[in-house]
Amino acid sequence: MPDKAIPVIQVKNLKKTYYIGETGIRALNGVDFTMYRGEFCAIVGTSGSGKSTLLNMLAGLEKPSAGQVVIAGKHLEKMTESELVTFRREHVGFIFQSFNLMPTLNAVENVALPLTFRGMAKAKRERLARGALRLVGLQKYMLHRPTQMSGGQQQRVGVARALVLKPEIIFADEPTGNLDSATSEEVMGLMQLIVKEHQMTLIMVTHDNHLATYADRVFRIIDGKIVSIEENKKVETEALEVQDKESIRSEEQTGAAGESTAKGKISDAGGDLP
Ligand code: ADP
Ligand code: MG
């Protein structure tokens, strides 16, 4: 459940204009919102509406033209490049549409890679990487290279690589854009569970309305403006229904309230994260 008491990202009157020669393109035109700890937020809009621009500002990858981005109490728009690099390393994980895995490295080595920049010893890096891979259900694929895995498995490696840093925030830009619909559902379900379990804030941008149904809140963006923010009641209701059925069933079988299988699996593996 999102913790409304702890704001993680606060955006105020955010604007971004790109210039091509003399012509200005208003990619973001005054955006305001707050996102909270443990929340899965989807930013939904058509191509060219400003989704990637917004995500890049939130991640400190690009400077806004005006306005504020406050993350964990720090103003990103006031940071220098080297402060932003440190900020990203410590607080943020990324999941990419194109997976961005290193083709010559196996799954463990790919997931361990971001930990290198934290100056961690190899044995510890690989232990944490194996933990994150178990978390996403890839225990049998630890030594496989990207070309030896399906698209869905590669993106699960991508999810594990974002998780291994235990970031407060994960950014995902069209994370299932290169996956078929069944595999997309699987990856979305996985991300949804992990965010809840570890109380992370996940911000996903997508043009796909259906994928947005996995989020707690849906932010609609048109021409660089957020035009609506809706709570996704459906997610919670479905989760509750499943939980109810599961606990009724396990009460019938064992006389005790039980957790859903998927959740149990995640918590077991969760102990392996740093
Ligand atoms: P989305 O991710 O929703 O498809 P973008 O954020 O990539 O949209 O783009 C929003 C608008 O800003 C578009 O009109 C796009 O052409 C423009 N834009 C994005 N990046 C740049 C850039 N580096 N230079 C110039 N225009 C850009
Ligand atoms: Mg985009």
mmCIF file of C-alpha atoms and ligand atoms in Angstrom:
data_model
loop_
_atom_site.group_PDB
_atom_site.id
_atom_site.type_symbol
_atom_site.label_atom_id
_atom_site.label_comp_id
_atom_site.label_asym_id
_atom_site.label_seq_id
_atom_site.Cartn_x
_atom_site.Cartn_y
_atom_site.Cartn_z
ATOM 1 C CA MET A 1 0.000 0.000 0.000
ATOM 2 C CA PRO A 2 1.448 3.435 -0.885
ATOM 3 C CA ASP A 3 2.500 5.393 2.165
ATOM 4 C CA LYS A 4 0.813 8.766 1.687
ATOM 5 C CA ALA A 5 2.804 10.096 4.645
ATOM 6 C CA ILE A 6 6.132 9.914 2.784
ATOM 7 C CA PRO A 7 6.438 11.981 -0.396
ATOM 8 C CA VAL A 8 9.333 10.765 -2.540
ATOM 9 C CA ILE A 9 9.048 12.947 -5.642
ATOM 10 C CA GLN A 10 7.615 16.456 -5.708
ATOM 11 C CA VAL A 11 7.352 18.297 -8.993
ATOM 12 C CA LYS A 12 6.422 21.967 -9.180
ATOM 13 C CA ASN A 13 5.608 23.913 -12.340
ATOM 14 C CA LEU A 14 8.078 21.875 -14.361
ATOM 15 C CA LYS A 15 8.807 23.136 -17.874
ATOM 16 C CA LYS A 16 11.093 22.037 -20.643
ATOM 17 C CA THR A 17 11.552 23.734 -23.992
ATOM 18 C CA TYR A 18 13.842 22.262 -26.630
ATOM 19 C CA TYR A 19 15.264 24.554 -29.276
ATOM 20 C CA ILE A 20 15.880 23.513 -32.837
ATOM 21 C CA GLY A 21 17.492 26.600 -34.326
ATOM 22 C CA GLU A 22 15.168 29.458 -33.364
ATOM 23 C CA THR A 23 12.103 27.268 -32.953
ATOM 24 C CA GLY A 24 11.129 26.267 -29.418
ATOM 25 C CA ILE A 25 9.317 22.988 -28.740
ATOM 26 C CA ARG A 26 7.453 22.933 -25.436
ATOM 27 C CA ALA A 27 7.921 19.316 -24.361
ATOM 28 C CA LEU A 28 6.716 20.020 -20.787
ATOM 29 C CA ASN A 29 4.382 22.871 -20.087
ATOM 30 C CA GLY A 30 3.921 23.284 -16.326
ATOM 31 C CA VAL A 31 3.701 19.935 -14.525
ATOM 32 C CA ASP A 32 2.826 19.537 -10.813
ATOM 33 C CA PHE A 33 2.429 16.376 -8.727
ATOM 34 C CA THR A 34 3.654 14.381 -5.734
ATOM 35 C CA MET A 35 4.482 10.681 -5.737
ATOM 36 C CA TYR A 36 4.762 8.627 -2.554
ATOM 37 C CA ARG A 37 6.763 5.808 -1.078
ATOM 38 C CA GLY A 38 5.570 2.350 -2.122
ATOM 39 C CA GLU A 39 3.563 3.735 -5.012
ATOM 40 C CA PHE A 40 3.433 2.382 -8.567
ATOM 41 C CA CYS A 41 2.692 5.347 -10.837
ATOM 42 C CA ALA A 42 2.025 5.095 -14.560
ATOM 43 C CA ILE A 43 2.468 8.126 -16.796
ATOM 44 C CA VAL A 44 0.357 7.498 -19.870
ATOM 45 C CA GLY A 45 0.247 9.449 -23.113
ATOM 46 C CA THR A 46 0.570 9.128 -26.872
ATOM 47 C CA SER A 47 3.874 9.394 -28.708
ATOM 48 C CA GLY A 48 5.346 12.897 -28.455
ATOM 49 C CA SER A 49 3.251 13.891 -25.403
ATOM 50 C CA GLY A 50 6.353 14.436 -23.241
ATOM 51 C CA LYS A 51 6.636 11.173 -21.277
ATOM 52 C CA SER A 52 10.333 10.512 -21.826
ATOM 53 C CA THR A 53 11.154 14.170 -21.257
ATOM 54 C CA LEU A 54 9.348 14.050 -17.910
ATOM 55 C CA LEU A 55 11.084 10.821 -16.882
ATOM 56 C CA ASN A 56 14.488 12.268 -17.828
ATOM 57 C CA MET A 57 13.834 15.340 -15.639
ATOM 58 C CA LEU A 58 12.726 13.158 -12.702
ATOM 59 C CA ALA A 59 15.854 11.036 -13.036
ATOM 60 C CA GLY A 60 18.113 14.085 -13.273
ATOM 61 C CA LEU A 61 19.274 13.102 -16.767
ATOM 62 C CA GLU A 62 18.273 16.464 -18.236
ATOM 63 C CA LYS A 63 17.923 19.953 -16.778
ATOM 64 C CA PRO A 64 14.470 21.544 -16.715
ATOM 65 C CA SER A 65 13.962 24.975 -18.326
ATOM 66 C CA ALA A 66 11.941 26.046 -15.262
ATOM 67 C CA GLY A 67 10.361 24.620 -12.123
ATOM 68 C CA GLN A 68 11.433 22.202 -9.400
ATOM 69 C CA VAL A 69 12.082 18.496 -8.984
ATOM 70 C CA VAL A 70 12.475 17.591 -5.319
ATOM 71 C CA ILE A 71 13.461 14.001 -4.560
ATOM 72 C CA ALA A 72 13.985 12.816 -0.991
ATOM 73 C CA GLY A 73 14.157 16.468 0.029
ATOM 74 C CA LYS A 74 16.853 17.403 -2.524
ATOM 75 C CA HIS A 75 16.399 19.850 -5.397
ATOM 76 C CA LEU A 76 17.640 18.153 -8.580
ATOM 77 C CA GLU A 77 17.468 21.340 -10.627
ATOM 78 C CA LYS A 78 20.094 22.897 -8.357
ATOM 79 C CA MET A 79 22.586 20.030 -8.540
ATOM 80 C CA THR A 80 25.799 19.991 -10.570
ATOM 81 C CA GLU A 81 26.455 17.170 -13.072
ATOM 82 C CA SER A 82 28.677 15.284 -10.621
ATOM 83 C CA GLU A 83 26.122 15.639 -7.814
ATOM 84 C CA LEU A 84 23.495 14.229 -10.181
ATOM 85 C CA VAL A 85 25.712 11.250 -11.020
ATOM 86 C CA THR A 86 26.093 10.477 -7.312
ATOM 87 C CA PHE A 87 22.369 11.018 -6.740
ATOM 88 C CA ARG A 88 21.420 8.552 -9.489
ATOM 89 C CA ARG A 89 23.918 5.976 -8.261
ATOM 90 C CA GLU A 90 22.516 6.097 -4.720
ATOM 91 C CA HIS A 91 18.774 6.526 -5.201
ATOM 92 C CA VAL A 92 17.632 5.433 -8.630
ATOM 93 C CA GLY A 93 17.273 2.273 -10.729
ATOM 94 C CA PHE A 94 16.374 2.130 -14.429
ATOM 95 C CA ILE A 95 14.526 -0.416 -16.542
ATOM 96 C CA PHE A 96 14.849 0.146 -20.295
ATOM 97 C CA GLN A 97 12.665 -0.843 -23.230
ATOM 98 C CA SER A 98 15.686 -2.282 -25.040
ATOM 99 C CA PHE A 99 16.886 -4.148 -21.886
ATOM 100 C CA ASN A 100 20.423 -2.646 -22.301
ATOM 101 C CA LEU A 101 22.192 -5.822 -21.199
ATOM 102 C CA MET A 102 25.878 -6.423 -21.954
ATOM 103 C CA PRO A 103 25.932 -9.214 -24.584
ATOM 104 C CA THR A 104 29.231 -10.748 -23.436
ATOM 105 C CA LEU A 105 28.201 -10.974 -19.770
ATOM 106 C CA ASN A 106 26.007 -13.663 -18.202
ATOM 107 C CA ALA A 107 22.945 -12.847 -16.076
ATOM 108 C CA VAL A 108 24.846 -12.701 -12.771
ATOM 109 C CA GLU A 109 27.556 -10.465 -14.250
ATOM 110 C CA ASN A 110 24.974 -8.153 -15.862
ATOM 111 C CA VAL A 111 23.061 -7.730 -12.604
ATOM 112 C CA ALA A 112 26.287 -7.290 -10.593
ATOM 113 C CA LEU A 113 27.594 -4.575 -12.932
ATOM 114 C CA PRO A 114 25.960 -1.518 -11.288
ATOM 115 C CA LEU A 115 27.398 -2.606 -7.928
ATOM 116 C CA THR A 116 30.931 -2.222 -9.343
ATOM 117 C CA PHE A 117 30.403 1.542 -9.224
ATOM 118 C CA ARG A 118 29.780 1.256 -5.490
ATOM 119 C CA GLY A 119 33.237 -0.210 -4.954
ATOM 120 C CA MET A 120 31.895 -3.522 -3.655
ATOM 121 C CA ALA A 121 34.018 -6.705 -3.623
ATOM 122 C CA LYS A 122 33.321 -9.201 -6.435
ATOM 123 C CA ALA A 123 32.116 -12.054 -4.202
ATOM 124 C CA LYS A 124 29.570 -9.798 -2.492
ATOM 125 C CA ARG A 125 28.423 -8.270 -5.805
ATOM 126 C CA GLU A 126 27.754 -11.695 -7.260
ATOM 127 C CA ARG A 127 26.006 -12.926 -4.130
ATOM 128 C CA LEU A 128 23.620 -9.951 -4.236
ATOM 129 C CA ALA A 129 23.149 -10.423 -7.999
ATOM 130 C CA ARG A 130 22.183 -14.062 -7.516
ATOM 131 C CA GLY A 131 19.689 -12.977 -4.825
ATOM 132 C CA ALA A 132 18.078 -10.458 -7.185
ATOM 133 C CA LEU A 133 17.901 -13.061 -9.975
ATOM 134 C CA ARG A 134 16.168 -15.523 -7.642
ATOM 135 C CA LEU A 135 13.727 -12.743 -6.772
ATOM 136 C CA VAL A 136 12.675 -12.456 -10.426
ATOM 137 C CA GLY A 137 12.491 -16.249 -10.836
ATOM 138 C CA LEU A 138 15.661 -16.731 -12.895
ATOM 139 C CA GLN A 139 17.521 -19.129 -10.591
ATOM 140 C CA LYS A 140 18.023 -21.541 -13.493
ATOM 141 C CA TYR A 141 19.448 -18.895 -15.827
ATOM 142 C CA MET A 142 22.222 -17.387 -13.718
ATOM 143 C CA LEU A 143 24.988 -18.245 -16.203
ATOM 144 C CA HIS A 144 23.046 -17.586 -19.404
ATOM 145 C CA ARG A 145 24.070 -14.739 -21.660
ATOM 146 C CA PRO A 146 21.375 -12.420 -23.105
ATOM 147 C CA THR A 147 21.283 -14.245 -26.488
ATOM 148 C CA GLN A 148 20.598 -17.493 -24.600
ATOM 149 C CA MET A 149 17.410 -16.100 -23.031
ATOM 150 C CA SER A 150 13.928 -15.105 -24.247
ATOM 151 C CA GLY A 151 12.871 -11.425 -24.334
ATOM 152 C CA GLY A 152 10.860 -11.851 -21.133
ATOM 153 C CA GLN A 153 13.818 -13.459 -19.367
ATOM 154 C CA GLN A 154 16.128 -10.684 -20.557
ATOM 155 C CA GLN A 155 13.764 -8.060 -19.185
ATOM 156 C CA ARG A 156 13.622 -9.935 -15.884
ATOM 157 C CA VAL A 157 17.414 -9.633 -15.799
ATOM 158 C CA GLY A 158 16.812 -5.909 -16.437
ATOM 159 C CA VAL A 159 14.408 -5.780 -13.478
ATOM 160 C CA ALA A 160 16.919 -7.652 -11.268
ATOM 161 C CA ARG A 161 19.673 -5.212 -12.287
ATOM 162 C CA ALA A 162 17.488 -2.271 -11.188
ATOM 163 C CA LEU A 163 16.559 -4.032 -7.934
ATOM 164 C CA VAL A 164 20.029 -5.081 -6.876
ATOM 165 C CA LEU A 165 20.836 -1.487 -5.932
ATOM 166 C CA LYS A 166 17.781 -1.440 -3.652
ATOM 167 C CA PRO A 167 16.889 2.019 -4.929
ATOM 168 C CA GLU A 168 14.090 4.100 -3.427
ATOM 169 C CA ILE A 169 12.915 4.861 -6.952
ATOM 170 C CA ILE A 170 12.766 2.819 -10.147
ATOM 171 C CA PHE A 171 12.151 4.486 -13.505
ATOM 172 C CA ALA A 172 10.879 2.424 -16.403
ATOM 173 C CA ASP A 173 10.399 3.867 -19.910
ATOM 174 C CA GLU A 174 8.096 1.550 -21.924
ATOM 175 C CA PRO A 175 9.601 -1.481 -20.115
ATOM 176 C CA THR A 176 7.523 -4.013 -22.021
ATOM 177 C CA GLY A 177 7.715 -2.278 -25.411
ATOM 178 C CA ASN A 178 9.752 -5.136 -26.888
ATOM 179 C CA LEU A 179 7.742 -7.985 -25.353
ATOM 180 C CA ASP A 180 4.652 -9.892 -26.516
ATOM 181 C CA SER A 181 1.476 -9.281 -24.532
ATOM 182 C CA ALA A 182 1.537 -12.422 -22.358
ATOM 183 C CA THR A 183 5.177 -11.785 -21.399
ATOM 184 C CA SER A 184 4.381 -8.120 -20.750
ATOM 185 C CA GLU A 185 1.670 -9.115 -18.276
ATOM 186 C CA GLU A 186 4.129 -11.399 -16.511
ATOM 187 C CA VAL A 187 6.813 -8.706 -16.213
ATOM 188 C CA MET A 188 4.239 -6.123 -15.055
ATOM 189 C CA GLY A 189 2.884 -8.469 -12.394
ATOM 190 C CA LEU A 190 6.415 -9.083 -11.190
ATOM 191 C CA MET A 191 7.269 -5.384 -10.969
ATOM 192 C CA GLN A 192 3.996 -4.703 -9.150
ATOM 193 C CA LEU A 193 4.706 -7.376 -6.514
ATOM 194 C CA ILE A 194 8.303 -6.323 -5.924
ATOM 195 C CA VAL A 195 7.451 -2.638 -5.517
ATOM 196 C CA LYS A 196 4.874 -3.520 -2.849
ATOM 197 C CA GLU A 197 7.139 -5.973 -1.086
ATOM 198 C CA HIS A 198 10.087 -3.560 -0.863
ATOM 199 C CA GLN A 199 8.094 -0.310 -0.590
ATOM 200 C CA MET A 200 9.845 1.228 -3.589
ATOM 201 C CA THR A 201 8.376 3.939 -5.790
ATOM 202 C CA LEU A 202 8.035 2.792 -9.405
ATOM 203 C CA ILE A 203 7.418 5.311 -12.158
ATOM 204 C CA MET A 204 6.596 3.769 -15.499
ATOM 205 C CA VAL A 205 5.859 5.660 -18.698
ATOM 206 C CA THR A 206 3.830 3.972 -21.404
ATOM 207 C CA HIS A 207 1.487 4.665 -24.307
ATOM 208 C CA ASP A 208 -0.429 1.492 -23.385
ATOM 209 C CA ASN A 209 -3.624 2.061 -21.383
ATOM 210 C CA HIS A 210 -3.917 -1.582 -20.438
ATOM 211 C CA LEU A 211 -0.472 -1.690 -18.794
ATOM 212 C CA ALA A 212 -1.473 1.341 -16.736
ATOM 213 C CA THR A 213 -4.099 -0.795 -14.979
ATOM 214 C CA TYR A 214 -1.245 -2.380 -12.988
ATOM 215 C CA ALA A 215 -0.397 0.981 -11.376
ATOM 216 C CA ASP A 216 -1.808 2.510 -8.177
ATOM 217 C CA ARG A 217 -2.241 5.856 -9.907
ATOM 218 C CA VAL A 218 -2.426 6.844 -13.553
ATOM 219 C CA PHE A 219 -1.130 10.241 -14.665
ATOM 220 C CA ARG A 220 -2.371 11.230 -18.129
ATOM 221 C CA ILE A 221 -0.138 13.524 -20.139
ATOM 222 C CA ILE A 222 -1.172 15.457 -23.258
ATOM 223 C CA ASP A 223 1.067 18.022 -24.984
ATOM 224 C CA GLY A 224 3.388 18.355 -22.009
ATOM 225 C CA LYS A 225 0.641 18.793 -19.409
ATOM 226 C CA ILE A 226 -0.772 16.364 -16.855
ATOM 227 C CA VAL A 227 -4.500 16.471 -17.605
ATOM 228 C CA SER A 228 -5.697 13.957 -14.993
ATOM 229 C CA ILE A 229 -4.505 11.828 -12.087
ATOM 230 C CA GLU A 230 -6.693 8.805 -11.304
ATOM 231 C CA GLU A 231 -6.488 6.273 -8.483
ATOM 232 C CA ASN A 232 -6.641 2.747 -9.821
ATOM 233 C CA LYS A 233 -9.166 1.200 -7.427
ATOM 234 C CA LYS A 234 -9.337 -1.908 -9.620
ATOM 235 C CA VAL A 235 -5.819 -3.055 -8.678
ATOM 236 C CA GLU A 236 -6.544 -3.024 -4.978
ATOM 237 C CA THR A 237 -9.937 -4.675 -5.332
ATOM 238 C CA GLU A 238 -8.522 -7.489 -7.478
ATOM 239 C CA ALA A 239 -5.630 -8.006 -5.088
ATOM 240 C CA LEU A 240 -8.037 -8.174 -2.160
ATOM 241 C CA GLU A 241 -10.303 -10.616 -3.959
ATOM 242 C CA VAL A 242 -7.372 -12.913 -4.711
ATOM 243 C CA GLN A 243 -6.145 -12.663 -1.146
ATOM 244 C CA ASP A 244 -9.610 -13.449 0.214
ATOM 245 C CA LYS A 245 -9.980 -16.513 -1.989
ATOM 246 C CA GLU A 246 -6.489 -17.725 -1.091
ATOM 247 C CA SER A 247 -7.008 -17.286 2.625
ATOM 248 C CA ILE A 248 -10.420 -18.941 2.491
ATOM 249 C CA ARG A 249 -8.918 -21.878 0.608
ATOM 250 C CA SER A 250 -5.965 -22.284 2.939
ATOM 251 C CA GLU A 251 -8.220 -21.892 5.959
ATOM 252 C CA GLU A 252 -10.341 -24.703 4.591
ATOM 253 C CA GLN A 253 -7.259 -26.839 4.047
ATOM 254 C CA THR A 254 -5.157 -26.085 7.100
ATOM 255 C CA GLY A 255 -7.345 -23.997 9.358
ATOM 256 C CA ALA A 256 -4.909 -21.059 9.106
ATOM 257 C CA ALA A 257 -4.873 -17.878 6.999
ATOM 258 C CA GLY A 258 -2.300 -18.172 4.224
ATOM 259 C CA GLU A 259 -0.471 -15.824 1.886
ATOM 260 C CA SER A 260 -0.644 -16.080 -1.869
ATOM 261 C CA THR A 261 2.021 -18.291 -3.422
ATOM 262 C CA ALA A 262 3.593 -15.558 -5.500
ATOM 263 C CA LYS A 263 3.905 -13.237 -2.535
ATOM 264 C CA GLY A 264 5.427 -15.985 -0.411
ATOM 265 C CA LYS A 265 8.006 -16.700 -3.084
ATOM 266 C CA ILE A 266 9.037 -13.046 -3.311
ATOM 267 C CA SER A 267 9.396 -12.675 0.455
ATOM 268 C CA ASP A 268 11.531 -15.800 0.678
ATOM 269 C CA ALA A 269 13.935 -14.512 -1.917
ATOM 270 C CA GLY A 270 13.691 -10.964 -0.562
ATOM 271 C CA GLY A 271 16.118 -11.815 2.212
ATOM 272 C CA ASP A 272 18.889 -11.980 -0.343
ATOM 273 C CA LEU A 273 18.662 -8.326 -1.322
ATOM 274 C CA PRO A 274 21.247 -5.990 0.249
HETATM 275 P P1 ADP B 1 7.155 10.763 -25.627
HETATM 276 O O1 ADP B 1 8.187 10.085 -24.811
HETATM 277 O O2 ADP B 1 5.847 10.956 -24.928
HETATM 278 O O3 ADP B 1 6.968 10.103 -26.966
HETATM 279 P P2 ADP B 1 9.081 12.934 -25.723
HETATM 280 O O4 ADP B 1 9.219 13.367 -24.318
HETATM 281 O O5 ADP B 1 10.164 12.106 -26.292
HETATM 282 O O6 ADP B 1 7.650 12.260 -25.953
HETATM 283 O O7 ADP B 1 8.941 14.238 -26.652
HETATM 284 C C1 ADP B 1 8.071 15.325 -26.370
HETATM 285 C C2 ADP B 1 8.250 16.404 -27.437
HETATM 286 O O8 ADP B 1 9.565 16.975 -27.326
HETATM 287 C C3 ADP B 1 8.163 15.884 -28.853
HETATM 288 O O9 ADP B 1 7.548 16.884 -29.639
HETATM 289 C C4 ADP B 1 9.604 15.673 -29.272
HETATM 290 O O10 ADP B 1 9.753 15.803 -30.654
HETATM 291 C C5 ADP B 1 10.292 16.788 -28.510
HETATM 292 N N1 ADP B 1 11.689 16.438 -28.128
HETATM 293 C C6 ADP B 1 12.073 15.451 -27.283
HETATM 294 N N2 ADP B 1 13.405 15.444 -27.126
HETATM 295 C C7 ADP B 1 13.892 16.437 -27.890
HETATM 296 C C8 ADP B 1 15.209 16.953 -28.165
HETATM 297 N N3 ADP B 1 16.301 16.407 -27.594
HETATM 298 N N4 ADP B 1 15.311 17.988 -29.010
HETATM 299 C C9 ADP B 1 14.228 18.532 -29.584
HETATM 300 N N5 ADP B 1 12.976 18.128 -29.383
HETATM 301 C C10 ADP B 1 12.793 17.083 -28.540
HETATM 302 MG MG MG B 2 9.294 8.246 -25.166
#
